[in-house]
Coordinates of N, CA and C in Angstrom, one line a residue:
X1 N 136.7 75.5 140.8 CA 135.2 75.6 140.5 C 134.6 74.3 140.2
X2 N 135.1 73.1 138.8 CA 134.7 72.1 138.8 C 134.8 71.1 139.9
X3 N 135.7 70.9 140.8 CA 135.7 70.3 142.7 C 134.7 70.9 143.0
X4 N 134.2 72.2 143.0 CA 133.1 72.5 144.1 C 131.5 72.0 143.6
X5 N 131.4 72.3 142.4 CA 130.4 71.6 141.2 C 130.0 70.3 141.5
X6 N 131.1 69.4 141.5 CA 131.2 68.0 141.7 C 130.7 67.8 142.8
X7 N 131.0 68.1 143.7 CA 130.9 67.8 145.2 C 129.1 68.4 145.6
X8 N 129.1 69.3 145.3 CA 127.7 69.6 145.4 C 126.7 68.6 144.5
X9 N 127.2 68.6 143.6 CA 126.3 67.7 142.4 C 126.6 65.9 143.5
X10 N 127.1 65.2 144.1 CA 127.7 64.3 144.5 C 126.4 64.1 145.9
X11 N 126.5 65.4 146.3 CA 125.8 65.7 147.7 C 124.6 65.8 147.8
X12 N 123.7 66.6 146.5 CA 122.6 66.2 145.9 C 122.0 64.8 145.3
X13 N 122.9 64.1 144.9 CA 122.2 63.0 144.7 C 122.9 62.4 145.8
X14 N 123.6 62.1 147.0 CA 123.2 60.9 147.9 C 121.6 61.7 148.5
X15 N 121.2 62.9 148.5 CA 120.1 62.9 149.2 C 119.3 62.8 149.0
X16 N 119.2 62.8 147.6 CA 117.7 62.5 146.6 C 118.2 60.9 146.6
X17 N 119.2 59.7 146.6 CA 118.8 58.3 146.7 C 118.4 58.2 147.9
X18 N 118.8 59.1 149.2 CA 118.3 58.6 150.7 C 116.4 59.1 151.1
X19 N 116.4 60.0 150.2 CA 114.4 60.5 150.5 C 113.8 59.9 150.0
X20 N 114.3 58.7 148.3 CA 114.0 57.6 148.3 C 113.8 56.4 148.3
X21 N 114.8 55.9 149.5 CA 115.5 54.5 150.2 C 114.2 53.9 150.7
X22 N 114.0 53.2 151.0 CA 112.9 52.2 151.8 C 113.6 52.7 153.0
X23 N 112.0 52.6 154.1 CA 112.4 52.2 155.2 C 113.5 51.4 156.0
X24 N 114.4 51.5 156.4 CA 115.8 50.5 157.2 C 115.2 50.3 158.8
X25 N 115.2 49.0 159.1 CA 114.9 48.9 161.2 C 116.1 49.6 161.6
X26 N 115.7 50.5 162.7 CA 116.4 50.8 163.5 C 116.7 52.3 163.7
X27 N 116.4 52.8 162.1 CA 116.8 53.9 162.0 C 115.6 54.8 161.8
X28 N 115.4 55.9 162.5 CA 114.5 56.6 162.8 C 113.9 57.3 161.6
X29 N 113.2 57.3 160.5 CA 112.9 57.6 159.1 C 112.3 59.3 159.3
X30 N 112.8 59.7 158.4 CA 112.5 61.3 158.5 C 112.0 61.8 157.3
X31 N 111.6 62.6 156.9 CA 111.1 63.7 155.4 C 109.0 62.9 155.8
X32 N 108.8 62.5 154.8 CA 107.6 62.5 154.8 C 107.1 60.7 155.1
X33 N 106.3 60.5 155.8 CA 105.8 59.1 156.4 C 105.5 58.3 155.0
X34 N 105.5 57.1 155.0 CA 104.7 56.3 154.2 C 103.9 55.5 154.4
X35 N 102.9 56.0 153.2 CA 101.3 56.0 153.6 C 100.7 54.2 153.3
X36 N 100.3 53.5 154.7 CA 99.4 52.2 154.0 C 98.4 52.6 154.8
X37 N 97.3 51.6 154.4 CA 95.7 51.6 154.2 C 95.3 50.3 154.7
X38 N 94.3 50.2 155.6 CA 93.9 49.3 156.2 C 92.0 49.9 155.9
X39 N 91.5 48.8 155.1 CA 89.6 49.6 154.6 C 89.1 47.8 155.7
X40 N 88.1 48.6 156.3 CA 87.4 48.0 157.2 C 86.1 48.2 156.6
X41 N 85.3 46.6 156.2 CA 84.2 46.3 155.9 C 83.0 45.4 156.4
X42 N 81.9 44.8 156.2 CA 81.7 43.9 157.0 C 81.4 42.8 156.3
X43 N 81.5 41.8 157.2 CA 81.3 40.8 155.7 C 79.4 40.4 155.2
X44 N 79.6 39.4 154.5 CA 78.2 38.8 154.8 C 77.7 38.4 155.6
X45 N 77.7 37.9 156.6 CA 77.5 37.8 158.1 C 77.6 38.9 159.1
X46 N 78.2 39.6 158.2 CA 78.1 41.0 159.3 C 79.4 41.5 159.8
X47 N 80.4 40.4 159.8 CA 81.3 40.4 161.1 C 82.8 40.8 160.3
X48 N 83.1 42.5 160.7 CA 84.4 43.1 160.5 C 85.3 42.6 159.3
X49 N 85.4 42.9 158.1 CA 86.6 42.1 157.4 C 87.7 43.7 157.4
X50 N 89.0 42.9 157.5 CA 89.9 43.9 157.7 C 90.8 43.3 155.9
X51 N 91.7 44.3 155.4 CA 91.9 44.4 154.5 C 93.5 45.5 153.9
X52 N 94.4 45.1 154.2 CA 94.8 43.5 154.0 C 94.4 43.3 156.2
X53 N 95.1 42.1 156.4 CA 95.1 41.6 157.8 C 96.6 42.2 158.8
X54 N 97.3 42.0 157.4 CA 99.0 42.1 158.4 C 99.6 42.9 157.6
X55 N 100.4 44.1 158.4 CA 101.3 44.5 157.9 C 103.2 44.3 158.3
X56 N 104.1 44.5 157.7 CA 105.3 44.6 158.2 C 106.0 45.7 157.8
X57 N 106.6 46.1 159.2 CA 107.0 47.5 159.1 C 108.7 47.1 159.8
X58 N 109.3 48.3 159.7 CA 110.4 48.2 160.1 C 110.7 49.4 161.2
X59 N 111.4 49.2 162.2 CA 111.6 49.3 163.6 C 112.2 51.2 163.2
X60 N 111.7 52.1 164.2 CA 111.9 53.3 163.5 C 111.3 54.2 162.5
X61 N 111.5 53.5 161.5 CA 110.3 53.7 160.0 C 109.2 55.2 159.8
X62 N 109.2 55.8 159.2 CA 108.0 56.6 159.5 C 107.0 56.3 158.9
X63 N 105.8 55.9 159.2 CA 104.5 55.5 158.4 C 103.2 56.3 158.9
X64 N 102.5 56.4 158.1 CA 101.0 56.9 158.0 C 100.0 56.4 158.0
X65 N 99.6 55.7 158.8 CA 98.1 54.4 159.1 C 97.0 54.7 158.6
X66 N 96.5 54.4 157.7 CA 95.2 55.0 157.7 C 93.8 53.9 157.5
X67 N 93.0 54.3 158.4 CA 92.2 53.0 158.7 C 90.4 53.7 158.0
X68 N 90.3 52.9 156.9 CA 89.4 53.8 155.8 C 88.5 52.7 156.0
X69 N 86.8 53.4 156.5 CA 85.4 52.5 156.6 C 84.9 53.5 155.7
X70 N 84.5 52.2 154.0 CA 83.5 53.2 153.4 C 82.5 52.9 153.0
X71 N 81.9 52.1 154.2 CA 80.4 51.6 153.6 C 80.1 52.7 154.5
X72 N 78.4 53.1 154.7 CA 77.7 54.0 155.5 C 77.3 53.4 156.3
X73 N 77.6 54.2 157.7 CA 77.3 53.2 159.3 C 76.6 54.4 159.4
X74 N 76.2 53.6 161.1 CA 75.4 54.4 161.9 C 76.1 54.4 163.3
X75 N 75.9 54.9 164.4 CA 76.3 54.6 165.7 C 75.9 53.0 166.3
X76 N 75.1 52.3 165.7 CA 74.6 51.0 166.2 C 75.4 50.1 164.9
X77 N 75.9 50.6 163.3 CA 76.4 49.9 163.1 C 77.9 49.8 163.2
X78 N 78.1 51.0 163.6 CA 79.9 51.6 163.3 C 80.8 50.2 163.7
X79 N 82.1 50.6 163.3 CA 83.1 49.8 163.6 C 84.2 50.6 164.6
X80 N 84.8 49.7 165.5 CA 86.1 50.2 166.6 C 87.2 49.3 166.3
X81 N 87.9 50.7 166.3 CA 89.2 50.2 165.7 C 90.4 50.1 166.9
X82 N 91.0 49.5 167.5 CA 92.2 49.5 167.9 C 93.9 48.6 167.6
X83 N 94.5 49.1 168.5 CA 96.1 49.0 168.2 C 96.4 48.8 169.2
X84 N 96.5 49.1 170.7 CA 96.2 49.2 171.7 C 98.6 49.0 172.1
X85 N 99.0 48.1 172.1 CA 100.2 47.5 172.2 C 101.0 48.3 171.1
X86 N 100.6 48.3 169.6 CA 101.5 49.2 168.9 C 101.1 50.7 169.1
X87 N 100.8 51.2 169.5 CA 100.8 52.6 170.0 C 101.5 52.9 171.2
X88 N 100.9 51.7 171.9 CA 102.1 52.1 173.3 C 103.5 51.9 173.2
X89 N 104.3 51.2 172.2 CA 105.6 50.9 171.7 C 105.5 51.8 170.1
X90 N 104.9 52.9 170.1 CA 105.4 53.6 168.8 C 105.4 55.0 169.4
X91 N 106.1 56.0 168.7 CA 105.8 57.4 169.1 C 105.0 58.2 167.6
X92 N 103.6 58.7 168.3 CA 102.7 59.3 167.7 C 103.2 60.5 167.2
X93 N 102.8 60.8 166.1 CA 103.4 62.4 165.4 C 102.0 63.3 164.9
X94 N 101.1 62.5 164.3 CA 99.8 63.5 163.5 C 98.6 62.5 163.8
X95 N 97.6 63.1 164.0 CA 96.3 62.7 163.9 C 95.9 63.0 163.1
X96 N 94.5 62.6 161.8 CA 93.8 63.4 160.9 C 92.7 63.0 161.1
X97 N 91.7 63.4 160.3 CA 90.3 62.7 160.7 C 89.4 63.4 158.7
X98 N 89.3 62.0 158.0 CA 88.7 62.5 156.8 C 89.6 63.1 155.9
X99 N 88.8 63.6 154.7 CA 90.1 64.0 153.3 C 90.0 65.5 153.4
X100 N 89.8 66.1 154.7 CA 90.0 67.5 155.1 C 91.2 67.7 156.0
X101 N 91.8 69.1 155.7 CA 93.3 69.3 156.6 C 93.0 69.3 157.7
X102 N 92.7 68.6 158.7 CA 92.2 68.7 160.0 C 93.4 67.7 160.5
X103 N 94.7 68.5 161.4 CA 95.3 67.7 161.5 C 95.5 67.7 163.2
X104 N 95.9 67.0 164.2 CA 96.6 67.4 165.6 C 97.5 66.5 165.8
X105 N 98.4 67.5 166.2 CA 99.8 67.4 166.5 C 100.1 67.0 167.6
X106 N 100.3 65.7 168.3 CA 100.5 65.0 169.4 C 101.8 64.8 170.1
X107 N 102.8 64.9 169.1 CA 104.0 64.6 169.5 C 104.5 63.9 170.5
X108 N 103.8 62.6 170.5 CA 104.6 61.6 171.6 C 103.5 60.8 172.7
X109 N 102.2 61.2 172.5 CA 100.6 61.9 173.1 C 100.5 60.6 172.5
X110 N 99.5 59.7 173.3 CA 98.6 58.2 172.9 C 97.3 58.7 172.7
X111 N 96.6 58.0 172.2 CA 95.3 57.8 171.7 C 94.8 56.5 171.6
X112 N 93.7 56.4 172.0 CA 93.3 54.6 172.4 C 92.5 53.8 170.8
X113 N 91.8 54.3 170.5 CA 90.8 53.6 169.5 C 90.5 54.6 168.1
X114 N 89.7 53.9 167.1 CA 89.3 55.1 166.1 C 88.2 54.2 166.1
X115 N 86.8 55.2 165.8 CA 85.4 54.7 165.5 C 85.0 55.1 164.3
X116 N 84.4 54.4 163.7 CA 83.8 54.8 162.4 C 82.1 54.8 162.7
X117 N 81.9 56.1 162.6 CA 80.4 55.9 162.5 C 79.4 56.3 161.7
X118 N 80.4 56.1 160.1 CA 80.0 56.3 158.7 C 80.8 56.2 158.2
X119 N 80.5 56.4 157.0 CA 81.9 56.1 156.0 C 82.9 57.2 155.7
X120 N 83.8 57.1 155.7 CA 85.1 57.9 156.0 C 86.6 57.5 156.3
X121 N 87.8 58.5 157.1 CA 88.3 58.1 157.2 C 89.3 58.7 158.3
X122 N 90.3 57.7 158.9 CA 91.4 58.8 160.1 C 92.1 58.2 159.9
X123 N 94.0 58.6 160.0 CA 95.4 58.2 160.1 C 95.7 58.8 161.2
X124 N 96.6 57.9 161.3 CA 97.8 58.7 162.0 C 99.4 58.5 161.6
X125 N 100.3 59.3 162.3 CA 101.4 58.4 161.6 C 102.7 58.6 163.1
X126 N 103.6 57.9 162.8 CA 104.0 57.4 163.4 C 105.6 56.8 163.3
X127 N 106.1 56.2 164.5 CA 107.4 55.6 164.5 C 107.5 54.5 165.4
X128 N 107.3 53.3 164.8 CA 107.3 51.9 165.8 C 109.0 52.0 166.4
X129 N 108.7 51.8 168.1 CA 109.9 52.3 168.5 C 110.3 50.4 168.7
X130 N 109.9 49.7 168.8 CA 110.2 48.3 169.4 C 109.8 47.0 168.6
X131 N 110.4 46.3 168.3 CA 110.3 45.3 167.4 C 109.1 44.0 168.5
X132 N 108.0 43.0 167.4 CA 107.6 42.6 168.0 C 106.3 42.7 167.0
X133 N 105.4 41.9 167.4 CA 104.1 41.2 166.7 C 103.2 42.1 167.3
X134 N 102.1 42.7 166.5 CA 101.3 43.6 167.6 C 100.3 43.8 166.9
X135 N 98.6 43.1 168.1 CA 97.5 42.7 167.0 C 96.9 44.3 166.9
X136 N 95.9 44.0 165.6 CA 94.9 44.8 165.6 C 93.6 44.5 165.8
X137 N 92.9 45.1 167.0 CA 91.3 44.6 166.9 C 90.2 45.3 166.4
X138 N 89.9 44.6 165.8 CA 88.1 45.4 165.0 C 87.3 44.6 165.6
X139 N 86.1 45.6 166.1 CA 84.8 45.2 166.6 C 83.4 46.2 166.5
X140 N 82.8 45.0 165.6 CA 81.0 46.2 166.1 C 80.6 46.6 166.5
X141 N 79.5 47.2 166.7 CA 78.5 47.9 168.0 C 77.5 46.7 168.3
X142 N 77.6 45.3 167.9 CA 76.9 44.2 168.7 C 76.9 44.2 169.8
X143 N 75.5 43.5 170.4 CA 76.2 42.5 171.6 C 75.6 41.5 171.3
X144 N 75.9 40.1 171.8 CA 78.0 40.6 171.5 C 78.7 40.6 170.5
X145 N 79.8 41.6 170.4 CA 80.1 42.1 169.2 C 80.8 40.8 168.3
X146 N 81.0 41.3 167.1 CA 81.3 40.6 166.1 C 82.9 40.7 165.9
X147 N 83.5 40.3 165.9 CA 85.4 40.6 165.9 C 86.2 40.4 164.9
X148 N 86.9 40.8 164.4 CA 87.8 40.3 163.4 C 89.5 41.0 164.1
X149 N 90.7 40.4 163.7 CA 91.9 40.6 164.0 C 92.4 40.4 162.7
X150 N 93.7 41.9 163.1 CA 95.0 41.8 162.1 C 96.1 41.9 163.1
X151 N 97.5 42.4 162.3 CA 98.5 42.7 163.2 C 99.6 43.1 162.2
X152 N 100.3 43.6 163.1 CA 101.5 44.4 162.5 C 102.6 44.3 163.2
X153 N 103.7 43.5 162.2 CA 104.8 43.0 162.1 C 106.0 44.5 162.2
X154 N 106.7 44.4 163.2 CA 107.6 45.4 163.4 C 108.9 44.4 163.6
X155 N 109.9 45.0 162.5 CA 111.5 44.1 162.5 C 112.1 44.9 162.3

């Protein structure tokens, strides 16, 4: 009885230190994504500030993107958000859109841009399948538009 105790007690905790281990490259990350935040503003000039610029992730990883504009736009001021290279080398899992359960389940499904055309917010999350530097572009509804760049570090 105390062998079987042990062992279970043994087996419980490597699983509760592996739900929470950091991300490892390579290895496909499972239970619940981890969440960063990219808030898109504009500056004094007008022109896109991204916030932070770069992220680094690890190859596999599961993460939750969430790309948060919270000033109030319009359609002529909104901001466009793309990823364009890291989506096509990640496999998509959830869409959201705002702090309502509004979720779609894509499972493997691309998606090109996110628009902000007020203040708010959309994630998605994900598994970077391929190691490699991969920009992000933000752009206005100027013409011609105003630009700002980040990127995201996959190792």
């Amino acid at each position: 009885m105390a062998f079987t105790f042990r062992t279970a007690a043994a087996i419980l905790c490597l699983a509760a230190s592996a739900a929470t281990a950091q991300q490892e490259s390579g290895r496909v990350g499972s239970g619940a994504p981890e969440d960063i935040f990219m808030e898109i503003t504009h500056g004094e000039d007008g022109t896109p500030v991204l916030s932070p610029e770069e992220f680094t992730l690890a190859n596999g990883g599961y993460y939750r993107f969430n790309v948060v504009c919270p000033e109030k736009l319009t359609s002529e001021t909104g901001l466009h958000f793309e990823a364009t290279k890291l989506l096509e080398n990640a496999h998509i899992r959830v869409l959201s859109v705002g702090g309502v359960d509004i979720e779609f389940y894509t499972q493997g499904l691309s998606f090109r841009a996110i628009e902000c055309d007020d203040a708010g917010s959309a994630r998605f999350s994900f598994h970077p399948m391929r190691t490699g530097v991969y920009e992000i572009y933000v752009r206005d509804q100027a013409v011609p538009p105003k630009e700002a760049f980040g990127r995201v570090v996959v190792e």
